[in-house]
Amino acid sequence: MTDDVKDDAPRTRDEQEDKREAERRREGRRVTERKGESVRAAIREELSTAETPATSRREIEKAEKESSTPVIELEHVNLAFETPIREDVSFVARKGETICIVGESGTGKSTTLKLILRLLIPDKGCVNIDGEDITHLTFEEALEVRQRMGMVFQGAALFDSMSVFENVAYPLREHTKLSEEEIEQRVREKLEFVDLEPDRVMDQLPSELSGGMRKRVGIARGMANNPEIMLYDEPTSGLDPLTTGTITRLVRKLQKELGVTSIVVSHDMTSVFRMSSKVALLYDKRIIFFGTPEEMMASDDKYIREFLGAL
């Protein structure tokens, strides 16, 4: 019995020492946590009370607005002529995105471009450009909004009687107060951007150009005013594969180098998958799919599989 008591005493002292050590560690953690929280609180207080230069504040606010506000937004758009054309169509395009609109022939893909340009006004819903609903603007106000957009028409739609220089300079003369010297500089800049040699092509008529060169001049004219939005109606239609690749690369170049937001109507799915950030698939007056090319390729939806399988 005495030996048992002797054996228990060290264990009791050890347990008490272990208990005191554990308590010291817990208290140390609490002190460390309190110190860490005090430091974090001090930093938060300093940041909240620090005086930010006005320029920095404006830059921060501008960046936050650009990242949060869609450049283009269609909200529950309905449109009908004799029969419904659009029913509850919604999608968003943010800065630097390229949205490709695809679908069967006759689904009215180009109608979306006309809504964005406010050449058509929806029966219901709204079309927002940089957060502003443009559906109720006056004609003059709508013209101002269009100055932020460039349009590339199917077939380029160049003025046959004007030289390449005059075609690209046309929107600058119509909508800016640039001097002739500044206009020539801008025209040269845009032609070079689309990989055309200004000195070689500026004096040529559209009839003297190949189909791919006409498309590139059309893109140069569309971007002459440095728009934040580019709209394309079948930009690769009727072109050979090599020229199609060139046009596709230019659309991507505008997106990557200039941060332009683009809406592309196309039936060329190879080009669509190469250039698009998102794809909008129209069917039966609605957008039935809106997502990345990878998401579209991976979709198990029956119609999407049939649509892609028919290409």
PDB file of C-alpha atoms in Angstrom, residues 100-243:
ATOM      1  CA  CYS A 100     -20.569  35.035 -80.898  1.00  0.00           C
ATOM      2  CA  ILE A 101     -24.235  34.615 -81.811  1.00  0.00           C
ATOM      3  CA  VAL A 102     -24.978  31.421 -83.722  1.00  0.00           C
ATOM      4  CA  GLY A 103     -28.038  29.517 -84.870  1.00  0.00           C
ATOM      5  CA  GLU A 104     -29.841  28.095 -87.841  1.00  0.00           C
ATOM      6  CA  SER A 105     -30.528  30.224 -90.914  1.00  0.00           C
ATOM      7  CA  GLY A 106     -33.611  32.358 -90.439  1.00  0.00           C
ATOM      8  CA  THR A 107     -33.362  32.612 -86.654  1.00  0.00           C
ATOM      9  CA  GLY A 108     -32.745  36.362 -86.905  1.00  0.00           C
ATOM     10  CA  LYS A 109     -29.193  36.444 -85.580  1.00  0.00           C
ATOM     11  CA  SER A 110     -28.522  39.876 -87.121  1.00  0.00           C
ATOM     12  CA  THR A 111     -31.597  41.254 -85.351  1.00  0.00           C
ATOM     13  CA  THR A 112     -29.538  41.347 -82.156  1.00  0.00           C
ATOM     14  CA  LEU A 113     -27.035  43.714 -83.793  1.00  0.00           C
ATOM     15  CA  LYS A 114     -29.864  46.030 -84.835  1.00  0.00           C
ATOM     16  CA  LEU A 115     -31.169  46.071 -81.256  1.00  0.00           C
ATOM     17  CA  ILE A 116     -27.720  46.993 -79.917  1.00  0.00           C
ATOM     18  CA  LEU A 117     -27.412  49.740 -82.550  1.00  0.00           C
ATOM     19  CA  ARG A 118     -30.944  50.868 -81.649  1.00  0.00           C
ATOM     20  CA  LEU A 119     -32.067  50.468 -85.231  1.00  0.00           C
ATOM     21  CA  LEU A 120     -34.802  48.356 -83.670  1.00  0.00           C
ATOM     22  CA  ILE A 121     -36.576  49.009 -80.363  1.00  0.00           C
ATOM     23  CA  PRO A 122     -37.795  46.003 -78.348  1.00  0.00           C
ATOM     24  CA  ASP A 123     -41.481  45.621 -77.511  1.00  0.00           C
ATOM     25  CA  LYS A 124     -40.510  44.600 -73.988  1.00  0.00           C
ATOM     26  CA  GLY A 125     -37.273  44.550 -72.029  1.00  0.00           C
ATOM     27  CA  CYS A 126     -34.280  46.838 -72.380  1.00  0.00           C
ATOM     28  CA  VAL A 127     -30.912  47.120 -74.081  1.00  0.00           C
ATOM     29  CA  ASN A 128     -28.178  48.635 -71.893  1.00  0.00           C
ATOM     30  CA  ILE A 129     -24.918  50.115 -73.182  1.00  0.00           C
ATOM     31  CA  ASP A 130     -22.434  50.880 -70.393  1.00  0.00           C
ATOM     32  CA  GLY A 131     -25.293  50.628 -67.905  1.00  0.00           C
ATOM     33  CA  GLU A 132     -27.569  53.040 -69.814  1.00  0.00           C
ATOM     34  CA  ASP A 133     -30.906  51.864 -71.211  1.00  0.00           C
ATOM     35  CA  ILE A 134     -30.915  53.039 -74.834  1.00  0.00           C
ATOM     36  CA  THR A 135     -34.449  51.941 -75.734  1.00  0.00           C
ATOM     37  CA  HIS A 136     -36.011  55.333 -74.893  1.00  0.00           C
ATOM     38  CA  LEU A 137     -33.313  57.616 -76.291  1.00  0.00           C
ATOM     39  CA  THR A 138     -34.087  60.282 -78.847  1.00  0.00           C
ATOM     40  CA  PHE A 139     -32.700  59.926 -82.372  1.00  0.00           C
ATOM     41  CA  GLU A 140     -29.872  62.387 -81.614  1.00  0.00           C
ATOM     42  CA  GLU A 141     -29.004  60.622 -78.336  1.00  0.00           C
ATOM     43  CA  ALA A 142     -28.955  57.267 -80.136  1.00  0.00           C
ATOM     44  CA  LEU A 143     -26.517  58.691 -82.686  1.00  0.00           C
ATOM     45  CA  GLU A 144     -24.166  59.659 -79.860  1.00  0.00           C
ATOM     46  CA  VAL A 145     -24.296  56.132 -78.441  1.00  0.00           C
ATOM     47  CA  ARG A 146     -23.488  54.682 -81.873  1.00  0.00           C
ATOM     48  CA  GLN A 147     -20.268  56.697 -81.955  1.00  0.00           C
ATOM     49  CA  ARG A 148     -18.976  54.255 -79.337  1.00  0.00           C
ATOM     50  CA  MET A 149     -19.552  51.369 -81.748  1.00  0.00           C
ATOM     51  CA  GLY A 150     -17.952  50.144 -84.950  1.00  0.00           C
ATOM     52  CA  MET A 151     -19.869  48.032 -87.464  1.00  0.00           C
ATOM     53  CA  VAL A 152     -18.478  45.535 -89.963  1.00  0.00           C
ATOM     54  CA  PHE A 153     -21.164  44.594 -92.455  1.00  0.00           C
ATOM     55  CA  GLN A 154     -21.577  41.346 -94.310  1.00  0.00           C
ATOM     56  CA  GLY A 155     -19.595  41.745 -97.546  1.00  0.00           C
ATOM     57  CA  ALA A 156     -17.767  44.759 -96.016  1.00  0.00           C
ATOM     58  CA  ALA A 157     -20.274  47.193 -97.650  1.00  0.00           C
ATOM     59  CA  LEU A 158     -17.609  49.624 -98.816  1.00  0.00           C
ATOM     60  CA  PHE A 159     -18.463  52.637-100.972  1.00  0.00           C
ATOM     61  CA  ASP A 160     -17.582  51.450-104.478  1.00  0.00           C
ATOM     62  CA  SER A 161     -16.802  54.913-105.823  1.00  0.00           C
ATOM     63  CA  MET A 162     -14.485  55.844-102.951  1.00  0.00           C
ATOM     64  CA  SER A 163     -10.859  54.853-102.511  1.00  0.00           C
ATOM     65  CA  VAL A 164      -9.737  52.781 -99.556  1.00  0.00           C
ATOM     66  CA  PHE A 165      -8.498  55.963 -97.895  1.00  0.00           C
ATOM     67  CA  GLU A 166     -11.835  57.737 -98.356  1.00  0.00           C
ATOM     68  CA  ASN A 167     -13.760  54.709 -97.079  1.00  0.00           C
ATOM     69  CA  VAL A 168     -11.781  54.516 -93.836  1.00  0.00           C
ATOM     70  CA  ALA A 169     -11.735  58.297 -93.448  1.00  0.00           C
ATOM     71  CA  TYR A 170     -15.508  58.609 -93.966  1.00  0.00           C
ATOM     72  CA  PRO A 171     -16.608  58.170 -90.300  1.00  0.00           C
ATOM     73  CA  LEU A 172     -13.801  60.475 -89.159  1.00  0.00           C
ATOM     74  CA  ARG A 173     -15.006  63.244 -91.450  1.00  0.00           C
ATOM     75  CA  GLU A 174     -18.622  62.688 -90.488  1.00  0.00           C
ATOM     76  CA  HIS A 175     -18.260  62.455 -86.721  1.00  0.00           C
ATOM     77  CA  THR A 176     -14.987  64.103 -85.653  1.00  0.00           C
ATOM     78  CA  LYS A 177     -13.220  67.438 -85.981  1.00  0.00           C
ATOM     79  CA  LEU A 178      -9.840  65.947 -86.820  1.00  0.00           C
ATOM     80  CA  SER A 179      -7.614  67.820 -89.246  1.00  0.00           C
ATOM     81  CA  GLU A 180      -6.743  66.258 -92.609  1.00  0.00           C
ATOM     82  CA  GLU A 181      -3.289  65.442 -91.298  1.00  0.00           C
ATOM     83  CA  GLU A 182      -4.767  63.718 -88.229  1.00  0.00           C
ATOM     84  CA  ILE A 183      -7.266  61.834 -90.422  1.00  0.00           C
ATOM     85  CA  GLU A 184      -4.497  60.513 -92.658  1.00  0.00           C
ATOM     86  CA  GLN A 185      -2.491  59.442 -89.623  1.00  0.00           C
ATOM     87  CA  ARG A 186      -5.523  57.613 -88.166  1.00  0.00           C
ATOM     88  CA  VAL A 187      -6.303  55.905 -91.509  1.00  0.00           C
ATOM     89  CA  ARG A 188      -2.723  54.696 -91.834  1.00  0.00           C
ATOM     90  CA  GLU A 189      -2.768  53.429 -88.255  1.00  0.00           C
ATOM     91  CA  LYS A 190      -5.948  51.394 -88.780  1.00  0.00           C
ATOM     92  CA  LEU A 191      -4.830  49.946 -92.107  1.00  0.00           C
ATOM     93  CA  GLU A 192      -1.571  48.842 -90.542  1.00  0.00           C
ATOM     94  CA  PHE A 193      -3.497  47.269 -87.643  1.00  0.00           C
ATOM     95  CA  VAL A 194      -5.381  45.033 -90.116  1.00  0.00           C
ATOM     96  CA  ASP A 195      -2.118  44.110 -91.854  1.00  0.00           C
ATOM     97  CA  LEU A 196      -2.544  46.227 -94.987  1.00  0.00           C
ATOM     98  CA  GLU A 197       0.190  48.441 -96.397  1.00  0.00           C
ATOM     99  CA  PRO A 198      -1.218  52.004 -96.430  1.00  0.00           C
ATOM    100  CA  ASP A 199       0.956  53.264 -99.299  1.00  0.00           C
ATOM    101  CA  ARG A 200      -0.077  50.321-101.421  1.00  0.00           C
ATOM    102  CA  VAL A 201      -3.846  50.232-100.855  1.00  0.00           C
ATOM    103  CA  MET A 202      -5.011  53.756 -99.882  1.00  0.00           C
ATOM    104  CA  ASP A 203      -5.550  54.914-103.473  1.00  0.00           C
ATOM    105  CA  GLN A 204      -7.165  51.690-104.664  1.00  0.00           C
ATOM    106  CA  LEU A 205     -10.894  51.218-105.221  1.00  0.00           C
ATOM    107  CA  PRO A 206     -12.736  48.344-103.505  1.00  0.00           C
ATOM    108  CA  SER A 207     -13.145  46.598-106.872  1.00  0.00           C
ATOM    109  CA  GLU A 208      -9.354  46.316-107.086  1.00  0.00           C
ATOM    110  CA  LEU A 209      -9.118  44.401-103.811  1.00  0.00           C
ATOM    111  CA  SER A 210      -9.573  40.728-102.993  1.00  0.00           C
ATOM    112  CA  GLY A 211     -12.489  39.646-100.816  1.00  0.00           C
ATOM    113  CA  GLY A 212     -10.256  39.292 -97.758  1.00  0.00           C
ATOM    114  CA  MET A 213      -8.703  42.708 -98.290  1.00  0.00           C
ATOM    115  CA  ARG A 214     -12.169  44.289 -98.560  1.00  0.00           C
ATOM    116  CA  LYS A 215     -13.134  42.666 -95.255  1.00  0.00           C
ATOM    117  CA  ARG A 216      -9.991  44.036 -93.636  1.00  0.00           C
ATOM    118  CA  VAL A 217     -10.711  47.527 -94.970  1.00  0.00           C
ATOM    119  CA  GLY A 218     -14.215  47.150 -93.528  1.00  0.00           C
ATOM    120  CA  ILE A 219     -12.721  46.334 -90.120  1.00  0.00           C
ATOM    121  CA  ALA A 220     -10.338  49.316 -90.402  1.00  0.00           C
ATOM    122  CA  ARG A 221     -13.287  51.596 -91.162  1.00  0.00           C
ATOM    123  CA  GLY A 222     -15.293  50.130 -88.283  1.00  0.00           C
ATOM    124  CA  MET A 223     -12.493  50.842 -85.800  1.00  0.00           C
ATOM    125  CA  ALA A 224     -11.598  54.283 -87.201  1.00  0.00           C
ATOM    126  CA  ASN A 225     -13.300  56.112 -84.312  1.00  0.00           C
ATOM    127  CA  ASN A 226     -11.569  53.913 -81.701  1.00  0.00           C
ATOM    128  CA  PRO A 227     -14.865  52.360 -80.560  1.00  0.00           C
ATOM    129  CA  GLU A 228     -15.211  50.362 -77.374  1.00  0.00           C
ATOM    130  CA  ILE A 229     -17.691  48.027 -79.113  1.00  0.00           C
ATOM    131  CA  MET A 230     -17.328  46.232 -82.450  1.00  0.00           C
ATOM    132  CA  LEU A 231     -20.252  44.531 -84.171  1.00  0.00           C
ATOM    133  CA  TYR A 232     -19.663  42.005 -86.954  1.00  0.00           C
ATOM    134  CA  ASP A 233     -22.239  40.521 -89.310  1.00  0.00           C
ATOM    135  CA  GLU A 234     -20.851  37.303 -90.848  1.00  0.00           C
ATOM    136  CA  PRO A 235     -17.247  38.577 -91.045  1.00  0.00           C
ATOM    137  CA  THR A 236     -15.891  35.352 -92.579  1.00  0.00           C
ATOM    138  CA  SER A 237     -18.720  34.668 -95.029  1.00  0.00           C
ATOM    139  CA  GLY A 238     -17.527  33.745 -98.520  1.00  0.00           C
ATOM    140  CA  LEU A 239     -13.836  33.668 -97.629  1.00  0.00           C
ATOM    141  CA  ASP A 240     -11.313  30.901 -98.207  1.00  0.00           C
ATOM    142  CA  PRO A 241      -9.904  29.110 -95.133  1.00  0.00           C
ATOM    143  CA  LEU A 242      -6.654  31.100 -95.032  1.00  0.00           C
ATOM    144  CA  THR A 243      -8.418  34.463 -95.255  1.00  0.00           C
TER     145      THR A 243
END
